[in-house]
mmCIF file of C-alpha atoms in Angstrom:
data_model
loop_
_atom_site.group_PDB
_atom_site.id
_atom_site.type_symbol
_atom_site.label_atom_id
_atom_site.label_comp_id
_atom_site.label_asym_id
_atom_site.label_seq_id
_atom_site.Cartn_x
_atom_site.Cartn_y
_atom_site.Cartn_z
ATOM 1 C CA MET A 1 0.166 -0.012 0.005
ATOM 2 C CA ASP A 2 2.954 2.365 0.652
ATOM 3 C CA ASN A 3 3.593 2.432 -3.253
ATOM 4 C CA PHE A 4 -0.036 3.107 -3.991
ATOM 5 C CA PHE A 5 0.230 6.124 -1.428
ATOM 6 C CA LEU A 6 3.424 7.212 -2.779
ATOM 7 C CA ALA A 7 1.850 7.247 -6.278
ATOM 8 C CA ILE A 8 -1.039 9.281 -5.219
ATOM 9 C CA ALA A 9 0.983 11.824 -3.446
ATOM 10 C CA LEU A 10 3.067 12.244 -6.676
ATOM 11 C CA VAL A 11 -0.083 12.635 -8.832
ATOM 12 C CA LEU A 12 -1.411 15.238 -6.362
ATOM 13 C CA SER A 13 2.067 17.367 -6.446
ATOM 14 C CA PHE A 14 1.866 17.268 -10.140
ATOM 15 C CA LEU A 15 -1.726 18.796 -10.008
ATOM 16 C CA VAL A 16 -0.345 21.512 -7.508
ATOM 17 C CA LEU A 17 2.261 22.416 -10.253
ATOM 18 C CA ILE A 18 -0.620 22.708 -12.976
ATOM 19 C CA CYS A 19 -2.615 25.024 -10.351
ATOM 20 C CA LEU A 20 0.637 26.967 -10.014
ATOM 21 C CA TYR A 21 0.053 28.372 -13.669
ATOM 22 C CA ARG A 22 -2.975 30.206 -12.567
ATOM 23 C CA ALA A 23 -1.201 31.687 -9.488
ATOM 24 C CA VAL A 24 1.606 33.086 -11.700
ATOM 25 C CA PHE A 25 -0.238 33.974 -14.817
ATOM 26 C CA GLY A 26 -3.676 34.332 -13.599
ATOM 27 C CA PRO A 27 -5.503 37.629 -15.159
ATOM 28 C CA THR A 28 -7.053 38.774 -12.011
ATOM 29 C CA VAL A 29 -6.201 38.922 -8.227
ATOM 30 C CA ILE A 30 -8.949 36.592 -7.461
ATOM 31 C CA ASP A 31 -7.788 33.748 -9.520
ATOM 32 C CA ARG A 32 -4.478 33.935 -7.605
ATOM 33 C CA ILE A 33 -6.408 33.693 -4.365
ATOM 34 C CA ILE A 34 -8.562 30.843 -5.555
ATOM 35 C CA SER A 35 -5.331 29.244 -6.773
ATOM 36 C CA VAL A 36 -3.743 29.390 -3.330
ATOM 37 C CA GLY A 37 -6.732 27.718 -1.842
ATOM 38 C CA VAL A 38 -6.736 25.052 -4.295
ATOM 39 C CA VAL A 39 -2.982 24.236 -3.722
ATOM 40 C CA GLY A 40 -4.037 24.312 0.182
ATOM 41 C CA THR A 41 -6.614 21.708 -0.432
ATOM 42 C CA LYS A 42 -4.188 19.210 -2.191
ATOM 43 C CA THR A 43 -1.553 19.887 0.329
ATOM 44 C CA LEU A 44 -3.853 18.824 2.864
ATOM 45 C CA ILE A 45 -4.279 15.397 1.439
ATOM 46 C CA VAL A 46 -0.561 14.997 0.568
ATOM 47 C CA LEU A 47 0.350 15.771 4.178
ATOM 48 C CA LEU A 48 -2.249 13.025 5.370
ATOM 49 C CA LEU A 49 -0.550 10.419 2.928
ATOM 50 C CA MET A 50 2.773 11.550 4.195
ATOM 51 C CA GLY A 51 1.798 10.369 7.630
ATOM 52 C CA PHE A 52 1.232 6.852 6.121
ATOM 53 C CA ILE A 53 4.541 6.862 4.649
ATOM 54 C CA TYR A 54 6.650 7.913 7.832
ATOM 55 C CA LYS A 55 4.317 5.819 10.112
ATOM 56 C CA ARG A 56 3.699 8.994 12.209
ATOM 57 C CA MET A 57 -0.059 9.414 11.544
ATOM 58 C CA ASP A 58 -0.944 10.788 14.981
ATOM 59 C CA MET A 59 1.657 13.828 14.330
ATOM 60 C CA PHE A 60 0.657 14.499 10.707
ATOM 61 C CA VAL A 61 -2.952 14.403 11.418
ATOM 62 C CA ASP A 62 -2.719 17.504 13.828
ATOM 63 C CA ILE A 63 -0.604 19.310 11.164
ATOM 64 C CA SER A 64 -3.182 18.918 8.492
ATOM 65 C CA LEU A 65 -6.057 19.957 10.607
ATOM 66 C CA LEU A 66 -4.200 23.220 11.249
ATOM 67 C CA TYR A 67 -3.303 23.526 7.595
ATOM 68 C CA ALA A 68 -7.050 23.051 6.878
ATOM 69 C CA ILE A 69 -8.230 25.756 9.431
ATOM 70 C CA LEU A 70 -5.217 28.001 8.231
ATOM 71 C CA SER A 71 -6.251 27.878 4.525
ATOM 72 C CA PHE A 72 -9.963 28.415 5.329
ATOM 73 C CA ILE A 73 -9.208 31.426 7.500
ATOM 74 C CA GLY A 74 -6.863 32.745 4.972
ATOM 75 C CA ALA A 75 -9.347 32.615 2.039
ATOM 76 C CA LEU A 76 -11.808 34.610 4.307
ATOM 77 C CA ILE A 77 -9.199 37.356 5.369
ATOM 78 C CA PHE A 78 -8.351 37.734 1.730
ATOM 79 C CA ALA A 79 -11.836 38.355 0.781
ATOM 80 C CA LYS A 80 -12.467 40.910 3.392
ATOM 81 C CA TYR A 81 -9.006 42.715 2.947
ATOM 82 C CA PHE A 82 -9.340 43.052 -0.810
ATOM 83 C CA VAL A 83 -13.017 44.355 -0.469
ATOM 84 C CA ARG A 84 -11.848 47.140 2.108
ATOM 85 C CA LYS A 85 -9.042 47.906 0.252
ATOM 86 C CA GLY A 86 -10.583 48.633 -3.022
ATOM 87 C CA VAL A 87 -7.731 46.587 -4.885
ATOM 88 C CA LEU A 88 -10.129 44.294 -7.107
ATOM 89 C CA MET B 1 -3.150 -11.599 4.857
ATOM 90 C CA SER B 2 -6.636 -12.146 5.835
ATOM 91 C CA ILE B 3 -9.664 -11.731 3.603
ATOM 92 C CA LEU B 4 -10.755 -8.654 5.595
ATOM 93 C CA THR B 5 -7.452 -6.819 4.905
ATOM 94 C CA VAL B 6 -7.818 -7.378 1.333
ATOM 95 C CA VAL B 7 -11.235 -5.975 1.225
ATOM 96 C CA LEU B 8 -10.242 -3.056 3.320
ATOM 97 C CA ASN B 9 -7.516 -2.172 0.956
ATOM 98 C CA ILE B 10 -9.719 -2.469 -2.084
ATOM 99 C CA VAL B 11 -12.223 -0.089 -0.589
ATOM 100 C CA VAL B 12 -9.368 2.387 0.383
ATOM 101 C CA ILE B 13 -7.818 2.292 -3.113
ATOM 102 C CA VAL B 14 -11.311 2.934 -4.810
ATOM 103 C CA LEU B 15 -12.248 5.798 -2.434
ATOM 104 C CA ILE B 16 -8.849 7.548 -2.925
ATOM 105 C CA SER B 17 -8.887 6.917 -6.747
ATOM 106 C CA PHE B 18 -12.350 8.631 -7.132
ATOM 107 C CA GLY B 19 -11.103 11.497 -4.707
ATOM 108 C CA VAL B 20 -7.970 12.040 -6.932
ATOM 109 C CA PHE B 21 -10.147 11.748 -10.116
ATOM 110 C CA PHE B 22 -12.226 14.662 -8.790
ATOM 111 C CA PHE B 23 -9.155 16.652 -7.926
ATOM 112 C CA ALA B 24 -7.917 16.254 -11.401
ATOM 113 C CA ALA B 25 -11.319 17.202 -12.986
ATOM 114 C CA GLY B 26 -11.366 20.252 -10.663
ATOM 115 C CA THR B 27 -7.896 21.079 -11.856
ATOM 116 C CA VAL B 28 -8.683 20.922 -15.405
ATOM 117 C CA GLY B 29 -11.877 22.923 -14.984
ATOM 118 C CA PHE B 30 -9.837 25.382 -13.257
ATOM 119 C CA LEU B 31 -7.555 26.056 -16.173
ATOM 120 C CA ARG B 32 -10.327 25.829 -18.851
ATOM 121 C CA PHE B 33 -13.192 27.971 -17.773
ATOM 122 C CA PRO B 34 -13.229 31.305 -19.188
ATOM 123 C CA ASP B 35 -13.868 33.567 -16.011
ATOM 124 C CA PHE B 36 -13.158 32.995 -12.269
ATOM 125 C CA TYR B 37 -16.871 32.705 -11.408
ATOM 126 C CA SER B 38 -17.157 29.690 -13.503
ATOM 127 C CA ARG B 39 -13.502 28.515 -12.120
ATOM 128 C CA MET B 40 -14.997 28.608 -8.656
ATOM 129 C CA HIS B 41 -17.606 26.218 -9.953
ATOM 130 C CA ALA B 42 -14.635 23.782 -10.510
ATOM 131 C CA THR B 43 -12.638 24.345 -7.514
ATOM 132 C CA GLY B 44 -15.401 24.638 -4.953
ATOM 133 C CA LYS B 45 -17.315 21.649 -5.727
ATOM 134 C CA CYS B 46 -14.646 19.265 -7.055
ATOM 135 C CA ASP B 47 -12.270 19.881 -4.254
ATOM 136 C CA THR B 48 -14.939 19.589 -1.702
ATOM 137 C CA LEU B 49 -16.098 16.057 -2.702
ATOM 138 C CA GLY B 50 -12.510 15.109 -3.312
ATOM 139 C CA VAL B 51 -11.373 16.074 0.104
ATOM 140 C CA VAL B 52 -14.344 13.969 1.768
ATOM 141 C CA LEU B 53 -13.513 10.862 -0.353
ATOM 142 C CA SER B 54 -9.981 10.987 0.049
ATOM 143 C CA CYS B 55 -10.389 11.691 3.815
ATOM 144 C CA ALA B 56 -12.894 8.819 4.205
ATOM 145 C CA GLY B 57 -10.280 6.330 2.510
ATOM 146 C CA ILE B 58 -7.533 7.394 4.715
ATOM 147 C CA ALA B 59 -9.878 7.388 7.921
ATOM 148 C CA LEU B 60 -10.573 3.793 6.841
ATOM 149 C CA TYR B 61 -6.869 2.899 6.255
ATOM 150 C CA ALA B 62 -5.923 4.235 9.632
ATOM 151 C CA LEU B 63 -7.658 1.425 11.315
ATOM 152 C CA HIS B 64 -5.933 -1.258 9.423
ATOM 153 C CA ASP B 65 -3.674 -2.544 11.974
ATOM 154 C CA GLY B 66 -6.159 -3.085 14.709
ATOM 155 C CA LEU B 67 -8.786 -1.155 16.680
ATOM 156 C CA SER B 68 -6.616 0.409 19.338
ATOM 157 C CA LEU B 69 -7.572 3.573 21.067
ATOM 158 C CA GLY B 70 -4.980 5.509 19.162
ATOM 159 C CA ASN B 71 -6.230 4.441 15.788
ATOM 160 C CA ILE B 72 -9.727 5.279 16.604
ATOM 161 C CA LEU B 73 -8.597 8.608 17.833
ATOM 162 C CA VAL B 74 -6.606 9.286 14.570
ATOM 163 C CA SER B 75 -9.539 8.218 12.333
ATOM 164 C CA LEU B 76 -12.013 10.106 14.243
ATOM 165 C CA LYS B 77 -9.691 13.446 13.722
ATOM 166 C CA ILE B 78 -9.491 12.661 9.930
ATOM 167 C CA MET B 79 -13.203 12.522 9.914
ATOM 168 C CA PHE B 80 -13.338 15.908 11.725
ATOM 169 C CA ILE B 81 -11.083 17.240 8.986
ATOM 170 C CA ALA B 82 -13.567 16.126 6.285
ATOM 171 C CA VAL B 83 -16.552 17.447 8.164
ATOM 172 C CA PHE B 84 -14.909 20.796 8.702
ATOM 173 C CA TRP B 85 -14.006 21.151 4.974
ATOM 174 C CA PHE B 86 -17.436 20.146 3.969
ATOM 175 C CA LEU B 87 -18.761 23.042 6.035
ATOM 176 C CA GLY B 88 -16.012 25.471 5.245
ATOM 177 C CA GLY B 89 -15.392 24.944 1.580
ATOM 178 C CA PRO B 90 -18.675 26.416 0.511
ATOM 179 C CA THR B 91 -18.423 29.260 2.919
ATOM 180 C CA ALA B 92 -15.026 30.171 1.512
ATOM 181 C CA THR B 93 -16.224 30.124 -2.048
ATOM 182 C CA HIS B 94 -19.056 32.138 -1.153
ATOM 183 C CA ALA B 95 -17.133 34.694 0.647
ATOM 184 C CA LEU B 96 -14.422 35.143 -2.341
ATOM 185 C CA LEU B 97 -17.406 35.588 -4.885
ATOM 186 C CA ASN B 98 -19.498 38.028 -2.500
ATOM 187 C CA SER B 99 -16.386 40.212 -2.289
ATOM 188 C CA ALA B 100 -15.785 40.146 -6.044
ATOM 189 C CA PHE B 101 -19.557 40.916 -6.757
ATOM 190 C CA ASN B 102 -19.564 43.687 -4.239
ATOM 191 C CA SER B 103 -16.532 45.379 -5.991
ATOM 192 C CA GLY B 104 -18.615 45.419 -9.164
ATOM 193 C CA ILE B 105 -16.925 42.689 -11.408
ATOM 194 C CA LEU B 106 -19.744 41.105 -13.513
ATOM 195 C CA PRO B 107 -19.359 37.567 -14.832
ATOM 196 C CA TRP B 108 -18.299 36.708 -18.482
ATOM 197 C CA THR B 109 -21.735 35.882 -20.365
ATOM 198 C CA LYS B 110 -22.410 34.950 -23.962
ATOM 199 C CA ASP B 111 -25.435 37.396 -24.553
ATOM 200 C CA GLY B 112 -24.013 40.327 -22.335
ATOM 201 C CA LYS B 113 -26.894 40.348 -19.563
ATOM 202 C CA ALA B 114 -25.317 39.513 -16.627
ATOM 203 C CA ILE B 115 -27.997 39.527 -14.057
ATOM 204 C CA ILE B 116 -31.544 38.030 -14.944
ATOM 205 C CA GLU B 117 -34.743 37.619 -12.914
ATOM 206 C CA TRP B 118 -35.935 34.143 -12.150
ATOM 207 C CA PRO B 119 -38.217 32.529 -12.733
ATOM 208 C CA PRO B 120 -38.756 34.155 -16.301
ATOM 209 C CA LYS B 121 -42.115 35.788 -16.617
ATOM 210 C CA MET C 1 -29.763 23.865 30.032
ATOM 211 C CA ARG C 2 -27.887 25.087 26.935
ATOM 212 C CA TYR C 3 -24.612 25.502 29.058
ATOM 213 C CA ILE C 4 -24.650 21.829 30.122
ATOM 214 C CA VAL C 5 -25.250 20.710 26.525
ATOM 215 C CA SER C 6 -22.614 22.756 24.984
ATOM 216 C CA PHE C 7 -20.179 22.108 27.911
ATOM 217 C CA ILE C 8 -20.581 18.182 26.908
ATOM 218 C CA ILE C 9 -20.296 18.759 23.303
ATOM 219 C CA PHE C 10 -16.923 20.967 23.770
ATOM 220 C CA PHE C 11 -15.502 18.474 26.268
ATOM 221 C CA LEU C 12 -16.089 15.462 23.986
ATOM 222 C CA LEU C 13 -14.136 17.497 21.217
ATOM 223 C CA TRP C 14 -11.344 18.098 23.633
ATOM 224 C CA VAL C 15 -11.061 14.682 24.568
ATOM 225 C CA ILE C 16 -10.910 13.602 21.085
ATOM 226 C CA TRP C 17 -8.259 16.192 19.992
ATOM 227 C CA SER C 18 -6.108 15.757 22.886
ATOM 228 C CA GLY C 19 -5.938 12.256 23.105
ATOM 229 C CA LYS C 20 -4.587 12.221 26.747
ATOM 230 C CA PHE C 21 -6.427 10.945 29.760
ATOM 231 C CA ASP C 22 -4.667 11.885 32.526
ATOM 232 C CA PHE C 23 -5.812 14.323 35.429
ATOM 233 C CA PHE C 24 -3.786 17.297 34.243
ATOM 234 C CA HIS C 25 -4.868 17.455 30.690
ATOM 235 C CA LEU C 26 -8.642 16.687 31.745
ATOM 236 C CA SER C 27 -8.579 19.757 34.008
ATOM 237 C CA LEU C 28 -7.159 22.006 31.542
ATOM 238 C CA GLY C 29 -10.012 20.871 29.113
ATOM 239 C CA VAL C 30 -12.678 21.785 31.726
ATOM 240 C CA ILE C 31 -11.076 25.257 32.369
ATOM 241 C CA SER C 32 -10.896 26.054 28.602
ATOM 242 C CA CYS C 33 -14.327 24.636 28.040
ATOM 243 C CA ILE C 34 -15.788 26.997 30.841
ATOM 244 C CA LEU C 35 -14.035 29.989 29.572
ATOM 245 C CA VAL C 36 -15.288 29.446 26.058
ATOM 246 C CA ILE C 37 -18.776 28.965 27.060
ATOM 247 C CA SER C 38 -18.717 32.036 29.217
ATOM 248 C CA ILE C 39 -17.598 34.008 26.257
ATOM 249 C CA SER C 40 -19.860 32.553 23.586
ATOM 250 C CA HIS C 41 -22.756 30.566 25.016
ATOM 251 C CA ASP C 42 -25.341 32.005 22.500
ATOM 252 C CA LEU C 43 -23.662 30.968 19.437
ATOM 253 C CA LEU C 44 -24.416 27.193 19.384
ATOM 254 C CA PHE C 45 -28.026 27.321 20.825
ATOM 255 C CA GLN C 46 -29.867 30.669 20.254
ATOM 256 C CA ARG C 47 -32.862 29.839 22.660
ATOM 257 C CA SER C 48 -32.173 29.116 26.098
ATOM 258 C CA ASN C 49 -34.408 26.283 26.951
ATOM 259 C CA PHE C 50 -34.992 23.350 24.894
ATOM 260 C CA GLN C 51 -38.373 22.566 23.353
ATOM 261 C CA LYS C 52 -40.014 19.551 21.559
ATOM 262 C CA LYS C 53 -39.298 20.756 18.170
ATOM 263 C CA ASP C 54 -35.689 21.181 18.471
ATOM 264 C CA ILE C 55 -35.510 17.507 18.659
ATOM 265 C CA THR C 56 -37.893 17.266 15.605
ATOM 266 C CA GLU C 57 -35.476 19.758 13.668
ATOM 267 C CA THR C 58 -32.478 17.565 14.337
ATOM 268 C CA VAL C 59 -34.093 14.246 13.286
ATOM 269 C CA ARG C 60 -35.242 16.003 10.173
ATOM 270 C CA PHE C 61 -31.839 17.490 9.356
ATOM 271 C CA ILE C 62 -30.095 14.215 9.754
ATOM 272 C CA LYS C 63 -32.740 12.773 7.284
ATOM 273 C CA TYR C 64 -32.034 15.611 4.920
ATOM 274 C CA ILE C 65 -28.060 14.988 4.763
ATOM 275 C CA PRO C 66 -28.471 11.484 2.560
ATOM 276 C CA TRP C 67 -30.454 13.463 -0.138
ATOM 277 C CA LEU C 68 -27.960 16.325 -0.069
ATOM 278 C CA LEU C 69 -24.989 13.737 -0.581
ATOM 279 C CA TYR C 70 -26.729 12.383 -3.521
ATOM 280 C CA GLN C 71 -27.292 15.446 -4.903
ATOM 281 C CA ILE C 72 -23.560 16.594 -4.483
ATOM 282 C CA ILE C 73 -22.269 13.542 -6.270
ATOM 283 C CA LEU C 74 -24.546 14.516 -9.042
ATOM 284 C CA ALA C 75 -23.404 17.843 -9.231
ATOM 285 C CA ASN C 76 -19.629 16.628 -8.954
ATOM 286 C CA ILE C 77 -20.397 14.315 -11.969
ATOM 287 C CA HIS C 78 -21.886 17.127 -14.062
ATOM 288 C CA VAL C 79 -19.066 19.701 -13.497
ATOM 289 C CA ALA C 80 -16.335 17.042 -13.928
ATOM 290 C CA LYS C 81 -18.131 16.263 -17.322
ATOM 291 C CA LEU C 82 -18.155 19.757 -18.326
ATOM 292 C CA ALA C 83 -14.611 20.496 -17.394
ATOM 293 C CA LEU C 84 -13.514 17.576 -19.276
ATOM 294 C CA HIS C 85 -15.785 18.003 -22.344
ATOM 295 C CA PRO C 86 -13.609 19.001 -25.546
ATOM 296 C CA ARG C 87 -16.439 21.495 -26.640
ATOM 297 C CA MET C 88 -16.811 22.959 -23.165
ATOM 298 C CA ASN C 89 -17.445 26.537 -24.432
ATOM 299 C CA ASP C 90 -20.665 25.568 -26.476
ATOM 300 C CA LEU C 91 -22.141 24.001 -23.577
ATOM 301 C CA ILE C 92 -21.645 26.526 -20.648
ATOM 302 C CA ASP C 93 -23.855 29.766 -20.533
ATOM 303 C CA PRO C 94 -23.034 31.544 -17.143
ATOM 304 C CA HIS C 95 -25.396 33.893 -15.740
ATOM 305 C CA ILE C 96 -26.338 35.487 -12.386
ATOM 306 C CA ILE C 97 -30.060 34.681 -11.598
ATOM 307 C CA ARG C 98 -31.932 36.508 -8.810
ATOM 308 C CA PHE C 99 -34.966 34.791 -7.276
ATOM 309 C CA LYS C 100 -37.129 35.513 -4.320
ATOM 310 C CA THR C 101 -37.158 33.051 -1.426
ATOM 311 C CA LYS C 102 -39.960 32.227 1.113
ATOM 312 C CA LEU C 103 -37.511 31.345 3.817
ATOM 313 C CA ARG C 104 -37.047 33.619 6.896
ATOM 314 C CA LYS C 105 -34.941 32.099 9.623
ATOM 315 C CA ASP C 106 -31.195 32.427 9.749
ATOM 316 C CA MET C 107 -30.465 28.863 10.202
ATOM 317 C CA SER C 108 -32.457 27.954 7.073
ATOM 318 C CA LEU C 109 -31.137 30.641 5.006
ATOM 319 C CA VAL C 110 -27.741 29.425 5.611
ATOM 320 C CA THR C 111 -28.495 25.744 4.929
ATOM 321 C CA PHE C 112 -30.265 26.581 1.972
ATOM 322 C CA ALA C 113 -27.450 28.823 0.725
ATOM 323 C CA ASN C 114 -24.733 26.219 1.427
ATOM 324 C CA SER C 115 -26.788 23.536 -0.299
ATOM 325 C CA ILE C 116 -27.243 25.564 -3.480
ATOM 326 C CA THR C 117 -23.374 26.027 -3.307
ATOM 327 C CA LEU C 118 -22.786 22.389 -3.243
ATOM 328 C CA THR C 119 -25.290 21.109 -5.785
ATOM 329 C CA PRO C 120 -25.196 21.191 -9.578
ATOM 330 C CA GLY C 121 -23.546 24.173 -11.250
ATOM 331 C CA THR C 122 -24.671 26.986 -8.986
ATOM 332 C CA ILE C 123 -22.985 29.077 -6.338
ATOM 333 C CA THR C 124 -24.801 31.578 -4.037
ATOM 334 C CA ILE C 125 -23.244 34.946 -4.253
ATOM 335 C CA LEU C 126 -25.366 37.271 -2.071
ATOM 336 C CA ILE C 127 -28.521 37.281 0.001
ATOM 337 C CA ARG C 128 -30.056 40.569 0.140
ATOM 338 C CA ASP C 129 -33.730 41.656 1.395
ATOM 339 C CA GLY C 130 -35.053 38.118 0.856
ATOM 340 C CA TYR C 131 -33.582 37.695 -2.793
ATOM 341 C CA TYR C 132 -30.837 35.207 -3.762
ATOM 342 C CA PHE C 133 -28.126 36.029 -6.096
ATOM 343 C CA VAL C 134 -26.990 32.677 -7.617
ATOM 344 C CA HIS C 135 -24.447 32.105 -10.318
ATOM 345 C CA ALA C 136 -25.496 29.243 -12.585
ATOM 346 C CA ILE C 137 -23.138 27.770 -15.008
ATOM 347 C CA ASP C 138 -25.830 26.863 -17.654
ATOM 348 C CA MET C 139 -29.644 27.469 -18.231
ATOM 349 C CA LYS C 140 -30.633 23.737 -17.595
ATOM 350 C CA VAL C 141 -29.372 23.699 -13.962
ATOM 351 C CA ALA C 142 -30.755 27.009 -13.239
ATOM 352 C CA GLY C 143 -34.324 25.679 -14.184
ATOM 353 C CA ASP C 144 -34.470 23.761 -11.175
ATOM 354 C CA LEU C 145 -34.186 26.654 -8.792
ATOM 355 C CA PRO C 146 -35.627 27.341 -6.179
ATOM 356 C CA GLY C 147 -37.667 24.170 -6.480
ATOM 357 C CA GLU C 148 -37.399 21.153 -4.330
ATOM 358 C CA MET C 149 -34.619 21.985 -2.304
ATOM 359 C CA GLU C 150 -36.285 25.064 -0.914
ATOM 360 C CA GLU C 151 -39.369 23.017 -0.071
ATOM 361 C CA ARG C 152 -37.026 20.389 1.692
ATOM 362 C CA VAL C 153 -35.079 23.074 3.776
ATOM 363 C CA GLY C 154 -38.460 24.756 4.673
ATOM 364 C CA HIS C 155 -39.616 21.299 5.860
ATOM 365 C CA VAL C 156 -36.608 20.702 7.908
ATOM 366 C CA PHE C 157 -36.640 23.953 9.746
ATOM 367 C CA MET C 158 -40.538 24.122 10.099
ATOM 368 C CA GLU C 159 -41.014 27.366 8.309
ATOM 369 C CA ASP C 160 -44.518 26.685 7.310
ATOM 370 C CA SER C 161 -45.628 26.194 10.994
ATOM 371 C CA ASP C 162 -44.238 29.369 12.730
ATOM 372 C CA GLY C 163 -42.219 32.465 12.304
#
């Protein structure tokens, strides 16, 4: 099963690379914010799979929970901040 | 290797594969759709289901070496991540689109009318 | 009453997250649960006493979840099909549609908005003065709104029986 998890983690990392296209060349600011959120979601799953590969699930699960909460709050803060600053 | 382990592994592989398939579809849609309102459809939905399916598979696999207390706690925590994302994903999507709409950005349309009344008279 | 129920929920969450069962960590959990409840006791339950219809609402909400999951899987297959379709530009026809809702309670408005966001090709953008602004990706999925889902959400939170 370790090989399967490793392959899935590689596929997800490749998808993260594709998503970075929008973060770099995205036409608007919102595109870049969405792209950061999508990368955060995939990183969450990669972190959980890394827990299986390193056999330290109890530690990695806390890290990925914090990562989920931080990327959720990050999206909310970006949304508020850009409206107030009038950057969009 | 007992029959139960084989069944568990197959279920885990199917769940995680479907999750990754939805991730891939969301990413392709994210690159192809014409404006960010439509891109939000791809990311907001496919990522939510992808996270929930993958977390279900991972939570099942966390139980593979026996039902000890630590394993059950880890599995419960992963299920909490899935539930949190299930509630938080739509909220984050809605907050971003709300701020974009309030700043006066209208979506890309084919006929130029951005807002239409529903149901049509 | 709501203090006790909130305390039990928070303390269960604390035990699951901490994973340690000695006296020191449990007492830390009790102290922080009491602190959180004293600050934000009105967030989880709005009314101070429980009535019979709270239980009915909870049961109906649990019955609503499987239907919602089925709709979400349909939605994801629809969007994935659109995203992977070679003639994607001919199929999509995005618009913001505006419709009036019958729902009044905060909780049912939020549930309906999140359900719209999770189901076929539609995202809630704004709720203002009883009007929903929904971004729909093509006209076929917009035809289902507000429709069956509003009926079901209104049934869950008993909109027709009281105000």
